[in-house]
PDB file of C-alpha atoms in Angstrom:
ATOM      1  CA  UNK A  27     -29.343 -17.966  32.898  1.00 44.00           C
ATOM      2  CA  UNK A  28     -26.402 -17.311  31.358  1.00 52.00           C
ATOM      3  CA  UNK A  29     -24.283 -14.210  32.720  1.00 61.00           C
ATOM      4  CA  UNK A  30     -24.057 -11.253  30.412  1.00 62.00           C
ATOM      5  CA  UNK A  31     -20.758 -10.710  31.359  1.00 70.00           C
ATOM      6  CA  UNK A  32     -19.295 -14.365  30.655  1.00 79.00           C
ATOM      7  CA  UNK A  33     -20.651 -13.456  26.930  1.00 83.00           C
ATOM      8  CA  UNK A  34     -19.383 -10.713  26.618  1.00 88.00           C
ATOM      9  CA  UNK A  35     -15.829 -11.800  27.507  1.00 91.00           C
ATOM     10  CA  UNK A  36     -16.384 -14.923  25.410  1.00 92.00           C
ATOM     11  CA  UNK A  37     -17.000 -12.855  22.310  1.00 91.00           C
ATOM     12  CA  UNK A  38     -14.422 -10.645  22.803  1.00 94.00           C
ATOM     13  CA  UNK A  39     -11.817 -13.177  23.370  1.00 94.00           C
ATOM     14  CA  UNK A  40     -13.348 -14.987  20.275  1.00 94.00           C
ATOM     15  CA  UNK A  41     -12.690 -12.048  18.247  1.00 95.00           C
ATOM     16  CA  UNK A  42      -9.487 -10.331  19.549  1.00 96.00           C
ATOM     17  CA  UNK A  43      -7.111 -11.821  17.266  1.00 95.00           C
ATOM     18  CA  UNK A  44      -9.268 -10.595  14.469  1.00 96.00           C
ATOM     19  CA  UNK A  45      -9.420  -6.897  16.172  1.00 97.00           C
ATOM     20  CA  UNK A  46      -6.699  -6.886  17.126  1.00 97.00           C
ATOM     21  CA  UNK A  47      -5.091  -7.308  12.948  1.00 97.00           C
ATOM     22  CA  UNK A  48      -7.666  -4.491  11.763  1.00 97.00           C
ATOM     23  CA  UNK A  49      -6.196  -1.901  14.790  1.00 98.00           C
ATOM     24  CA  UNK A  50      -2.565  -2.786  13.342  1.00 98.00           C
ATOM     25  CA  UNK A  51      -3.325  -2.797   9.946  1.00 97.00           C
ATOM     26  CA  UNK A  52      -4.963   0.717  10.551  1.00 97.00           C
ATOM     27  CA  UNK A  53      -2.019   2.291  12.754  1.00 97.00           C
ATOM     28  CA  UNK A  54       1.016   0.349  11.818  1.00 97.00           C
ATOM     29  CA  UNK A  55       1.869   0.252  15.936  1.00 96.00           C
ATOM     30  CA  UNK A  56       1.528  -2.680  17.379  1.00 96.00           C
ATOM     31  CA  UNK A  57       1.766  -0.692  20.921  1.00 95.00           C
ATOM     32  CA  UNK A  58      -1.243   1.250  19.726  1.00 96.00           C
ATOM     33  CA  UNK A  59      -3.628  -1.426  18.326  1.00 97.00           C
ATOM     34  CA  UNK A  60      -3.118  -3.159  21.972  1.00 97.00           C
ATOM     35  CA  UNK A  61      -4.177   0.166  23.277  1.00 97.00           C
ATOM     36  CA  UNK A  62      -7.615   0.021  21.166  1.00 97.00           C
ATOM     37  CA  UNK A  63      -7.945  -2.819  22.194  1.00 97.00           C
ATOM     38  CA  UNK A  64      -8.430  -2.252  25.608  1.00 97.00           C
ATOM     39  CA  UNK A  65     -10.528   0.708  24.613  1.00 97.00           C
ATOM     40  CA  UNK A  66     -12.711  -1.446  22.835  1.00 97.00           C
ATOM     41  CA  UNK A  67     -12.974  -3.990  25.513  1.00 96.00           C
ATOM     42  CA  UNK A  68     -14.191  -0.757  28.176  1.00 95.00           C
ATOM     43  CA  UNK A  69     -16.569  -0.188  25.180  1.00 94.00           C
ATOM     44  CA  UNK A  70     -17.816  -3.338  24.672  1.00 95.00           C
ATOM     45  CA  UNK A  71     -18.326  -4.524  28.531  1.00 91.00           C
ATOM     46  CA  UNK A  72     -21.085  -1.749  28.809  1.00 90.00           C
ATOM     47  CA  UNK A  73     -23.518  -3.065  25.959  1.00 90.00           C
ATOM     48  CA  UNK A  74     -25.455  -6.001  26.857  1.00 86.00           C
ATOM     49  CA  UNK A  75     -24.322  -8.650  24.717  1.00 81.00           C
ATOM     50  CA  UNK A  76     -27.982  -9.914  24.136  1.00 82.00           C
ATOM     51  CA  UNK A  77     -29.079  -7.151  22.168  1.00 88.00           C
ATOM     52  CA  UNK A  78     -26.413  -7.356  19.704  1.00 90.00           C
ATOM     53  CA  UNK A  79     -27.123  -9.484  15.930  1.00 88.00           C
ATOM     54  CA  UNK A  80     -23.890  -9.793  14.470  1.00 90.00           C
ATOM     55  CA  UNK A  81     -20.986  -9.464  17.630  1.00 91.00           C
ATOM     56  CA  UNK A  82     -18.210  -9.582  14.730  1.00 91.00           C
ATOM     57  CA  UNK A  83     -19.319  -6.469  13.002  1.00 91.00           C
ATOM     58  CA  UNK A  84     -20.027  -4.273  16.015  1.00 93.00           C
ATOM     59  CA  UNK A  85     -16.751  -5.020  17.786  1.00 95.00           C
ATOM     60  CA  UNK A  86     -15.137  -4.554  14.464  1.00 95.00           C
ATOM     61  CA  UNK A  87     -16.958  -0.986  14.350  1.00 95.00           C
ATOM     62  CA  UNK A  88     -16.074  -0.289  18.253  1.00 96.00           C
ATOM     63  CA  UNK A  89     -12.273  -0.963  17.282  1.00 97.00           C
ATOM     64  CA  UNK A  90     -12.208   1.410  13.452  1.00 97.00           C
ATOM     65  CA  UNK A  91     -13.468   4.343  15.494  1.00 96.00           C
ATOM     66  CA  UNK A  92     -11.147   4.002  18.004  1.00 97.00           C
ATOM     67  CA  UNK A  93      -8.126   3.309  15.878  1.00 97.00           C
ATOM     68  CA  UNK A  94      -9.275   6.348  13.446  1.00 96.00           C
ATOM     69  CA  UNK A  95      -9.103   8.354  16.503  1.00 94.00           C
ATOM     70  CA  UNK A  96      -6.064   7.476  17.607  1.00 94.00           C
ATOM     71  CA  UNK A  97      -4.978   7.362  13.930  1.00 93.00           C
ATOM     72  CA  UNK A  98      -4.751  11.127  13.631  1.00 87.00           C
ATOM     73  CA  UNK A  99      -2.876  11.600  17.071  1.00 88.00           C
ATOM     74  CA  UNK A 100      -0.395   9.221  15.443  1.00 91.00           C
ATOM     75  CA  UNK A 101      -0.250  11.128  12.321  1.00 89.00           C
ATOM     76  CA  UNK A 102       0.770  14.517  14.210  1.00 89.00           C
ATOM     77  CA  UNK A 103       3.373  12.322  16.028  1.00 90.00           C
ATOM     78  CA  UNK A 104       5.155  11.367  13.239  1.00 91.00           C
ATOM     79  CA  UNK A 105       5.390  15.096  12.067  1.00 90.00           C
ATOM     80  CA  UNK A 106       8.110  15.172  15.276  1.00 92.00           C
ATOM     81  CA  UNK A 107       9.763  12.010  14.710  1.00 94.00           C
ATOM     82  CA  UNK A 108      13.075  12.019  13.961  1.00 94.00           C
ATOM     83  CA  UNK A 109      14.340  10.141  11.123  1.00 93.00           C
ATOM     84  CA  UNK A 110      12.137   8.268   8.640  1.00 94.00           C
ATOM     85  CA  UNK A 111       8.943   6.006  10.635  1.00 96.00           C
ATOM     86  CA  UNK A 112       8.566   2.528   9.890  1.00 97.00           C
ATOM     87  CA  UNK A 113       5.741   0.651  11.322  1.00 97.00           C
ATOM     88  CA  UNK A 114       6.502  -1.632  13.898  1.00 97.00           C
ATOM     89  CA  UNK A 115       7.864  -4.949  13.357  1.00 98.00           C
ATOM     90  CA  UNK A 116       5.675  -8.059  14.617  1.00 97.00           C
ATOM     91  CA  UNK A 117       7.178 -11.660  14.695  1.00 97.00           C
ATOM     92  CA  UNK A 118       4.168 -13.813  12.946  1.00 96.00           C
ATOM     93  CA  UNK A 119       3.253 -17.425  12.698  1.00 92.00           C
ATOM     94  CA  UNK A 120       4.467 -19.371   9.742  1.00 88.00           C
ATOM     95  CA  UNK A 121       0.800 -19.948   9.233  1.00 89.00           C
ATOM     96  CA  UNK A 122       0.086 -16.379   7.968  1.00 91.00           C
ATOM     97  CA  UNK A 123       2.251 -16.907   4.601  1.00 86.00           C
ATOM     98  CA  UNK A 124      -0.468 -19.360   3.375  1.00 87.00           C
ATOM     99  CA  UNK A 125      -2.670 -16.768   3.047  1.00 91.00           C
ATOM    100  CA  UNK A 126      -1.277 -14.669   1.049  1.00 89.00           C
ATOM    101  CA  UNK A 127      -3.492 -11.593   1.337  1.00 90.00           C
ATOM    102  CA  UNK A 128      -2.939 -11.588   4.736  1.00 93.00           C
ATOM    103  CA  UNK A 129       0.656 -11.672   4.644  1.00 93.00           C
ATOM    104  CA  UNK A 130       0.548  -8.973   2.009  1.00 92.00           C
ATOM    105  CA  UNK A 131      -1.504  -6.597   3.416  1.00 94.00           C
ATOM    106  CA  UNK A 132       0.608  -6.241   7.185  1.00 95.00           C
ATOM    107  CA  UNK A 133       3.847  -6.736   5.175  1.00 94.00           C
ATOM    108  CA  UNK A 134       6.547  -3.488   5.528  1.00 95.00           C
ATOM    109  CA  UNK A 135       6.008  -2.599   2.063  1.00 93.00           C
ATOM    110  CA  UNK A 136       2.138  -2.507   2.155  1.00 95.00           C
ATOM    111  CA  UNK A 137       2.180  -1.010   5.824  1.00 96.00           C
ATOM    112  CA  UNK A 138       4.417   1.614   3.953  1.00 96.00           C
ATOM    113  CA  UNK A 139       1.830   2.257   1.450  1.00 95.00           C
ATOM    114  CA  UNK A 140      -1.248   2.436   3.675  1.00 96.00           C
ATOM    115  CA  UNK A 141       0.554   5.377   5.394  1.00 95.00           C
ATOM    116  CA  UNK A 142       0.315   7.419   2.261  1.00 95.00           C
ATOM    117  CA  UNK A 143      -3.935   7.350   2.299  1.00 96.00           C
ATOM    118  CA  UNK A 144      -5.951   9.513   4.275  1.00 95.00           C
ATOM    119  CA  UNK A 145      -6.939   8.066   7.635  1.00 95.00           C
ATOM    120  CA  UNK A 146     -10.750   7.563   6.452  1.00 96.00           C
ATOM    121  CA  UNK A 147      -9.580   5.769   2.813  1.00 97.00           C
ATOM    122  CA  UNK A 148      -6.936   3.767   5.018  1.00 97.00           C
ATOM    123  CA  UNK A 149     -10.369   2.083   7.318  1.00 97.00           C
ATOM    124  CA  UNK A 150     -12.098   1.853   4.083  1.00 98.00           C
ATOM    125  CA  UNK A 151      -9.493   0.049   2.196  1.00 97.00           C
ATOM    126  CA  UNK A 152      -8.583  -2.255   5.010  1.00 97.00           C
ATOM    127  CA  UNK A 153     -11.942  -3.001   5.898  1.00 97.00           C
ATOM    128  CA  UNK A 154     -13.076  -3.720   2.276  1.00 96.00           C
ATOM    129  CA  UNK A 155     -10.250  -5.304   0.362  1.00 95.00           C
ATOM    130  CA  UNK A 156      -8.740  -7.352   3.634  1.00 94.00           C
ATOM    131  CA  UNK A 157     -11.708  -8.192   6.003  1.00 94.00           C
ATOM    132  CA  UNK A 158     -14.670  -8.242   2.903  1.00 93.00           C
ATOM    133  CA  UNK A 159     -16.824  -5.848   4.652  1.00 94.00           C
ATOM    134  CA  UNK A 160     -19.847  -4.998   2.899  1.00 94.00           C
ATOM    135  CA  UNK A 161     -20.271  -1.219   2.242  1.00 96.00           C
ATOM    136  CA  UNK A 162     -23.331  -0.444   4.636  1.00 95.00           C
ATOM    137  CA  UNK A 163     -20.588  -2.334   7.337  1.00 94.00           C
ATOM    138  CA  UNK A 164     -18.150   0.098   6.644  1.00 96.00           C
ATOM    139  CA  UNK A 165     -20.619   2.952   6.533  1.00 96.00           C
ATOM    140  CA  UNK A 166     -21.216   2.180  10.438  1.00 93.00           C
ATOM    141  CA  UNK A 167     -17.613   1.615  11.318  1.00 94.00           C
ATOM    142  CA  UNK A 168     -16.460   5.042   9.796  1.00 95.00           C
ATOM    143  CA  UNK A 169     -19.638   6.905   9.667  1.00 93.00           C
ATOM    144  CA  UNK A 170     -20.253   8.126   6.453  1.00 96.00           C
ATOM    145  CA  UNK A 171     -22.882   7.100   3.796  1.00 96.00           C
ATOM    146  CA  UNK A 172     -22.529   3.781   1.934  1.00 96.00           C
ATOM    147  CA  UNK A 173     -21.792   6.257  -1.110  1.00 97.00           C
ATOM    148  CA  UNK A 174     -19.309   8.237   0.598  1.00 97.00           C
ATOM    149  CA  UNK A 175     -17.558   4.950   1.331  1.00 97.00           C
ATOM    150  CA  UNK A 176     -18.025   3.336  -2.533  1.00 97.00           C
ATOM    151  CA  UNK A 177     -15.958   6.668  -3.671  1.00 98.00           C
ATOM    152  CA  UNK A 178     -13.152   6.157  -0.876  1.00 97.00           C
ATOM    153  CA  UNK A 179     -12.728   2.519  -1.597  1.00 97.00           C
ATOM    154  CA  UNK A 180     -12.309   3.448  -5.000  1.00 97.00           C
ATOM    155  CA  UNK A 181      -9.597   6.374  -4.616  1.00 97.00           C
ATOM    156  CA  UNK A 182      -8.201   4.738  -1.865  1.00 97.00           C
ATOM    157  CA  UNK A 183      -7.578   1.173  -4.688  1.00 96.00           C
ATOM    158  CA  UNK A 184      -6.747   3.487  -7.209  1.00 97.00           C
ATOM    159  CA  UNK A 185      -3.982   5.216  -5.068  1.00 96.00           C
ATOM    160  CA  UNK A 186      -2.841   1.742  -3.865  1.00 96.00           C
ATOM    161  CA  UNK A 187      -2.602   0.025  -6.975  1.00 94.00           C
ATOM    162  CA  UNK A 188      -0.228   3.069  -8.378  1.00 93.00           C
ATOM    163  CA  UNK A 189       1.889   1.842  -5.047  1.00 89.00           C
ATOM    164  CA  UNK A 190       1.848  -1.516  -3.941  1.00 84.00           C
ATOM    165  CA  UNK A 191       4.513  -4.051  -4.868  1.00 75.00           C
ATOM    166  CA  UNK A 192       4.834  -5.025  -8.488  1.00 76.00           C
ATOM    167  CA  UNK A 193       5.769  -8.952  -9.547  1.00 71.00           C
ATOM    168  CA  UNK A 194       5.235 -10.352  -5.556  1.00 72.00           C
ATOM    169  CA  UNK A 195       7.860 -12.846  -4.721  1.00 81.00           C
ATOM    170  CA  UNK A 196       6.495 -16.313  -3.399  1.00 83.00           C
ATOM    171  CA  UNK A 197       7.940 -17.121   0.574  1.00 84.00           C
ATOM    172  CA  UNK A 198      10.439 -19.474  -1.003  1.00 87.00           C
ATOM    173  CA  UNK A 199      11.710 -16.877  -3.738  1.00 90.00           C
ATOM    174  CA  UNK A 200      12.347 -13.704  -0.664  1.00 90.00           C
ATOM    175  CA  UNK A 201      14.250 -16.597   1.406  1.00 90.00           C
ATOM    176  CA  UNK A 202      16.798 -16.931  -0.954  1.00 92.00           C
ATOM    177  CA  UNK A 203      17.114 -13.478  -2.063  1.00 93.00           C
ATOM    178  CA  UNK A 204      17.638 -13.086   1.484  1.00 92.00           C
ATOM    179  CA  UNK A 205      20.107 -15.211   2.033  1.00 92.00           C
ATOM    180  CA  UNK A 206      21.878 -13.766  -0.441  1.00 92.00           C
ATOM    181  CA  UNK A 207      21.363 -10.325   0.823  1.00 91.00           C
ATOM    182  CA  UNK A 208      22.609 -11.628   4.253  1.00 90.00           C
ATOM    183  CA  UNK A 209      25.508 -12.737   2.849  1.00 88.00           C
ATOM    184  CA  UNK A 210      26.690  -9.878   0.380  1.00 88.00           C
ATOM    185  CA  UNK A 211      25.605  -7.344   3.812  1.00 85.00           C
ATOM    186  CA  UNK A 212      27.986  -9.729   6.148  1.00 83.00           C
ATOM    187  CA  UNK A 213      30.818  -9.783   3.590  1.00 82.00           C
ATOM    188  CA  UNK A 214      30.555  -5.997   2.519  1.00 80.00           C
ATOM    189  CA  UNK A 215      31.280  -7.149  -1.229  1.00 84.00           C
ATOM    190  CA  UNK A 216      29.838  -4.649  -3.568  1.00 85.00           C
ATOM    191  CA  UNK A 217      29.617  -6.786  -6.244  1.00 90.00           C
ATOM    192  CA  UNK A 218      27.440  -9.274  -4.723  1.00 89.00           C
ATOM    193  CA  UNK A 219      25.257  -6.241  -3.576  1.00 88.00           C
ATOM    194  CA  UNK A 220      24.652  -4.982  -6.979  1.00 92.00           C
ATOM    195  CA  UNK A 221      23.637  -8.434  -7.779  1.00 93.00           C
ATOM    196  CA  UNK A 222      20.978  -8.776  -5.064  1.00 94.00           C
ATOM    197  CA  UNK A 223      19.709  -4.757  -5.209  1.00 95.00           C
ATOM    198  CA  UNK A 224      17.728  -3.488  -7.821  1.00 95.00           C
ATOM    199  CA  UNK A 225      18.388  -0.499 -10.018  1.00 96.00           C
ATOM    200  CA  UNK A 226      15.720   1.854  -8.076  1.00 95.00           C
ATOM    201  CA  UNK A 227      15.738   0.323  -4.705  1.00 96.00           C
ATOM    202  CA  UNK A 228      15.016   2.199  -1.437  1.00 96.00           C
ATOM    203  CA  UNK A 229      16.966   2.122   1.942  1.00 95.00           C
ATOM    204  CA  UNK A 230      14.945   2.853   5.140  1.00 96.00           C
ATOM    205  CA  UNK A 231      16.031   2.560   8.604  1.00 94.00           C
ATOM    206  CA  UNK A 232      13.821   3.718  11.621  1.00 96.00           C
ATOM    207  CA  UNK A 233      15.821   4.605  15.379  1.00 95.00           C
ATOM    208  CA  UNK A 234      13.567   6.960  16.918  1.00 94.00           C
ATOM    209  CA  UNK A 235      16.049   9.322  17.568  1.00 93.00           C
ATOM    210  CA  UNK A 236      17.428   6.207  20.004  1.00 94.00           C
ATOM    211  CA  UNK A 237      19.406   4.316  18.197  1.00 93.00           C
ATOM    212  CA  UNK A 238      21.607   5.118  15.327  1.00 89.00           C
ATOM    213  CA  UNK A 239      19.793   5.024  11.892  1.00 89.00           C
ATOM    214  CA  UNK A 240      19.195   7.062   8.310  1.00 87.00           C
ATOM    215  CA  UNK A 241      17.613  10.451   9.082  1.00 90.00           C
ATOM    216  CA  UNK A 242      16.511  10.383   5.307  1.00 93.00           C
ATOM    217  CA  UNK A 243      15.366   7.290   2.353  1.00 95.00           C
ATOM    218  CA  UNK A 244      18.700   5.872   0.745  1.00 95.00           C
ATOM    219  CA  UNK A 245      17.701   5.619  -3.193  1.00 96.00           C
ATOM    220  CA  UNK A 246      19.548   3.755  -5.863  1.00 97.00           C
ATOM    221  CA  UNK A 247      21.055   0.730  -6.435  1.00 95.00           C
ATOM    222  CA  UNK A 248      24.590   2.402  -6.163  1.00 93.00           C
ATOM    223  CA  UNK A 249      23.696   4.758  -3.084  1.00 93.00           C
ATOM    224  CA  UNK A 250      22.609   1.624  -0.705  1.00 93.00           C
ATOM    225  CA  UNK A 251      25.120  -0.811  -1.946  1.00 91.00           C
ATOM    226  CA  UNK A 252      27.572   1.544  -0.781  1.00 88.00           C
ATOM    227  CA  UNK A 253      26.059   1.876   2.746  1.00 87.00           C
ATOM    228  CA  UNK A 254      25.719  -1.329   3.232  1.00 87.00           C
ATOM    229  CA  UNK A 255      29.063  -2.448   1.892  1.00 82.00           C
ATOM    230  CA  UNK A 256      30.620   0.183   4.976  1.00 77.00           C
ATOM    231  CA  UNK A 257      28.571   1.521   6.607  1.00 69.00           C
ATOM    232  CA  UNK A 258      24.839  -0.358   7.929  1.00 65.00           C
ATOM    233  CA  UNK A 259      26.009  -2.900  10.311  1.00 64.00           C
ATOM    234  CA  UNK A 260      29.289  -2.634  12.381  1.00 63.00           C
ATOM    235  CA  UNK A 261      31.777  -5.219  12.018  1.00 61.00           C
ATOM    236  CA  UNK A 262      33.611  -5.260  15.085  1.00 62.00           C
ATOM    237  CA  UNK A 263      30.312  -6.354  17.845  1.00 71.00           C
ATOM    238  CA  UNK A 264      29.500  -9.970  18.210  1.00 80.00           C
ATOM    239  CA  UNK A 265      26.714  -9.892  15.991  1.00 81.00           C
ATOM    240  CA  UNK A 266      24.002 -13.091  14.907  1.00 86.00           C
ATOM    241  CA  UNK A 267      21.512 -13.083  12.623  1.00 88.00           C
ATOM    242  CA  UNK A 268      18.678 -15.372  12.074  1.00 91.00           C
ATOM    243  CA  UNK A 269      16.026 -15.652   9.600  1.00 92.00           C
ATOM    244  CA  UNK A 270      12.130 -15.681  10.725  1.00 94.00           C
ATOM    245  CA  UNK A 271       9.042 -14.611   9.696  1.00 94.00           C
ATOM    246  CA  UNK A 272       8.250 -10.624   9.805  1.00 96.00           C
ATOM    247  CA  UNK A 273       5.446  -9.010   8.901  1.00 96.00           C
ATOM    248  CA  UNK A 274       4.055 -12.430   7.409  1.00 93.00           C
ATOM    249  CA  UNK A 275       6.849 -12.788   5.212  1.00 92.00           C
ATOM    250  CA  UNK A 276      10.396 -13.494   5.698  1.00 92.00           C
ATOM    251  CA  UNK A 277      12.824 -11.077   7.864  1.00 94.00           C
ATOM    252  CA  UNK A 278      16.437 -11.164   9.404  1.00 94.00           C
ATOM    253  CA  UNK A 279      16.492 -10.603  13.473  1.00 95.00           C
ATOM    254  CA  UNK A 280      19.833  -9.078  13.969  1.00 92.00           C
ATOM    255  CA  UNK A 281      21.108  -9.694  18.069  1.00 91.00           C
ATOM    256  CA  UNK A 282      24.409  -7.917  19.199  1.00 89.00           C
ATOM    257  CA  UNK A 283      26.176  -9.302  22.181  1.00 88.00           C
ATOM    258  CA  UNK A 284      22.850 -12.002  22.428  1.00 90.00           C
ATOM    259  CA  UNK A 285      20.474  -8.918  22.685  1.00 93.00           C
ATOM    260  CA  UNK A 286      17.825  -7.592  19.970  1.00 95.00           C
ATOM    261  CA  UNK A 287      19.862  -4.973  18.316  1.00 93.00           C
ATOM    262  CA  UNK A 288      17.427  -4.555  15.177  1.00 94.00           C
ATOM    263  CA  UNK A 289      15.009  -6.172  12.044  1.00 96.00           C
ATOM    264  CA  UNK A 290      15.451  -6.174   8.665  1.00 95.00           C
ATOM    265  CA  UNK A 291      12.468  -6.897   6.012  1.00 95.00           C
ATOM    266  CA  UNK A 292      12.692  -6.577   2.540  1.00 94.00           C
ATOM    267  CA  UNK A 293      10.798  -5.991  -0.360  1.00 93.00           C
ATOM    268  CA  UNK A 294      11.325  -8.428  -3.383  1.00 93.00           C
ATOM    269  CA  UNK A 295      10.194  -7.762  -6.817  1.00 91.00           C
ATOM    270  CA  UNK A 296      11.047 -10.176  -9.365  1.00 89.00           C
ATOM    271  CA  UNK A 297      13.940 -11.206  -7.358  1.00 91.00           C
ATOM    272  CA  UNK A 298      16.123  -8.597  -6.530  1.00 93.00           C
ATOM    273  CA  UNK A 299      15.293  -6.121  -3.514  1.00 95.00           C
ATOM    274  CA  UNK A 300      13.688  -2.909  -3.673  1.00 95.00           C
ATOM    275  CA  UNK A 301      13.429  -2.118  -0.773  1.00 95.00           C
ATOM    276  CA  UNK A 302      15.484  -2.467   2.751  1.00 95.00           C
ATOM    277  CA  UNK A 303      13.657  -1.941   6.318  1.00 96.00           C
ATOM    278  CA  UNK A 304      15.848  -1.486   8.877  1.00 95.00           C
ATOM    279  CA  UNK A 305      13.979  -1.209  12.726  1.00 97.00           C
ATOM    280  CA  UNK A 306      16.240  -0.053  15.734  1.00 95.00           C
ATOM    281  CA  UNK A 307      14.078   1.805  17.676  1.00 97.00           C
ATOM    282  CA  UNK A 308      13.983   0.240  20.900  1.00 96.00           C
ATOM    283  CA  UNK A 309       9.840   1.202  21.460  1.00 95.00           C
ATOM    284  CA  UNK A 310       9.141  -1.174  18.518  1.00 97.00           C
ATOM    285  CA  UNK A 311      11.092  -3.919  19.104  1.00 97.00           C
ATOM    286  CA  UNK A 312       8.800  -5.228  21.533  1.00 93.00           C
ATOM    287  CA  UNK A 313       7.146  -7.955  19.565  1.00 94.00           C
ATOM    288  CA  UNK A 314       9.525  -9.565  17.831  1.00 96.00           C
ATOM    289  CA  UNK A 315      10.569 -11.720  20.784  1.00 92.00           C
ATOM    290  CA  UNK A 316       7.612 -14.350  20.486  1.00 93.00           C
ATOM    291  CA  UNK A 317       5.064 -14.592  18.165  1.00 95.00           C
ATOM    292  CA  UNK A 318       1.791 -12.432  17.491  1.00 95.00           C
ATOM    293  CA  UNK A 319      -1.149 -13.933  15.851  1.00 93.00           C
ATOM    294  CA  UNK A 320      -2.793 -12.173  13.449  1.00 94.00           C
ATOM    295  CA  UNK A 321      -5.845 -13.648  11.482  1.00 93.00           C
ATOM    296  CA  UNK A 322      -9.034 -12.338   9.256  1.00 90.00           C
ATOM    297  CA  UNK A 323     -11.130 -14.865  11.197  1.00 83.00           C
ATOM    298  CA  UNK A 324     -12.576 -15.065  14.745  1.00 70.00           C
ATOM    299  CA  UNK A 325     -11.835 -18.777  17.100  1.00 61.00           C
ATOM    300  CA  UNK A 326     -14.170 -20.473  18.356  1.00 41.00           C
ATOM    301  CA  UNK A 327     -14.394 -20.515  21.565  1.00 39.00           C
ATOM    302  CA  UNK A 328     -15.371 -23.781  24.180  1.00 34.00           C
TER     303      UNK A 328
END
């Protein structure tokens, strides 16, 4: 007979890679979506295993209702944070590019623009337009009606389509606009800045109140050229910086003195950058040191 228990854990660990995407997704903190996790396993371990049709979809519901929950604690956190909050940072396998919804929807820019629905039309949206949830799935994850949840998925598309990235740049097309960001940031020349930066483009740069950062958005190509010509990175530290993959997309891990001083992404719209992502807080730096799989599928498991 096989032991409840041993199936249990074997469908969890199947599917934790998979939960573990919709918790970030939903809370933009990394930290957080391990915590749901672990609320989801306690959740999980009490239901016999047996009794349970489709494993994907009710650890999938176990893990929306606890990341909603802890959704609006997070919320009333960031009304105390100090500076602007950027969602934390996770170094990703080069696999994630190749599929590009994916990589778009836990990029910066799309994390950024998820944080502007309401915490019921964020589920809805992720669930729906990432994961290809049926409605009546969704219903059970967030419970509301399969009605309610047709009219959030459509204000919550509406609202994102007004937002997300216009013109997405291929993998390829942000590594060399990166490169040449890199370089015009490491030289300071203004010139090559306005040549990488485009006319509306957005400066953020997140450090808790720990580290030195922005306490508001830098707008305009001339406002953020200028900071970062004199002002973003110091000069006088022994300072590398090496290109990897952030977010699913390409990023710049900044060390100072050999130790993880910070992250850049960018956004890149028909090839110039609008918009800059600077990470310093310590408390989100966390998972940039090795690589965290994210996926929209569960492993099998031997």
């Amino acid at each position: 007979m096989t032991d409840p228990v041993d199936t249990a854990t074997e469908a969890f660990v199947a599917h934790r890679n998979l939960l573990f995407t919709v918790a970030y997704e939903l809370l933009g903190s990394a930290a957080d979506a391990e915590d749901v996790l672990q609320e989801t396993w306690l959740r999980w371990a009490g239901v016999d295993p047996g009794t349970v049709r489709e494993k994907r979809a009710y650890l999938v519901r176990i893990v929306t209702r606890q990341a909603l929950d802890r959704l609006r604690a997070l919320n009333r956190r960031k009304e105390s944070y100090v500076g602007p909050w950027l969602p934390e940072p996770l170094l990703t396998t080069p696999d994630v590019a190749e599929d590009i919804e994916l990589a778009e929807s836990v990029s910066m820019a799309m994390l950024l623009v998820l944080e502007t629905l309401q915490p019921a039309e964020r589920a809805v949206f992720v669930l729906r337009e990432v994961f290809d949830l049926d409605y009546d799935e969704i219903a059970e994850a967030v419970g509301k009606t399969p009605n309610a949840v047709r009219q959030l998925a459509y204000r919550a598309r509406a609202h994102v389509a007004a937002r997300r990235p216009r013109g997405i740049a291929t993998p390829a097309e942000t590594r060399a606009v990166l490169r040449a960001f890199q370089r015009a940031v490491e030289t300071g020349e203004l010139q090559s800045l306005l040549d990488v930066l485009a006319p509306d483009v957005v400066g953020l740069s997140d450090g808790g109140g720990v580290r030195h950062a922005l306490l508001r958005p830098v707008t305009g190509i001339k406002n953020v050229a200028r900071l970062l010509a004199v002002g973003w990175w110091r000069r006088d530290v022994q300072r590398s910086v090496e290109q990897v993959q952030i977010n699913g997309g390409p990023g710049l891990l900044v060390r100072v003195d050999g130790e993880i001083d910070g992250v850049v992404a960018v956004r890149v719209e028909n090839g110039r950058v609008t918009g800059v992502y600077h990470v310093r807080n310590p408390h989100k730096l966390s998972r940039v040191d090795r690589e965290t799989t994210i996926t929209r599928s569960a492993r099998a498991v031997r």
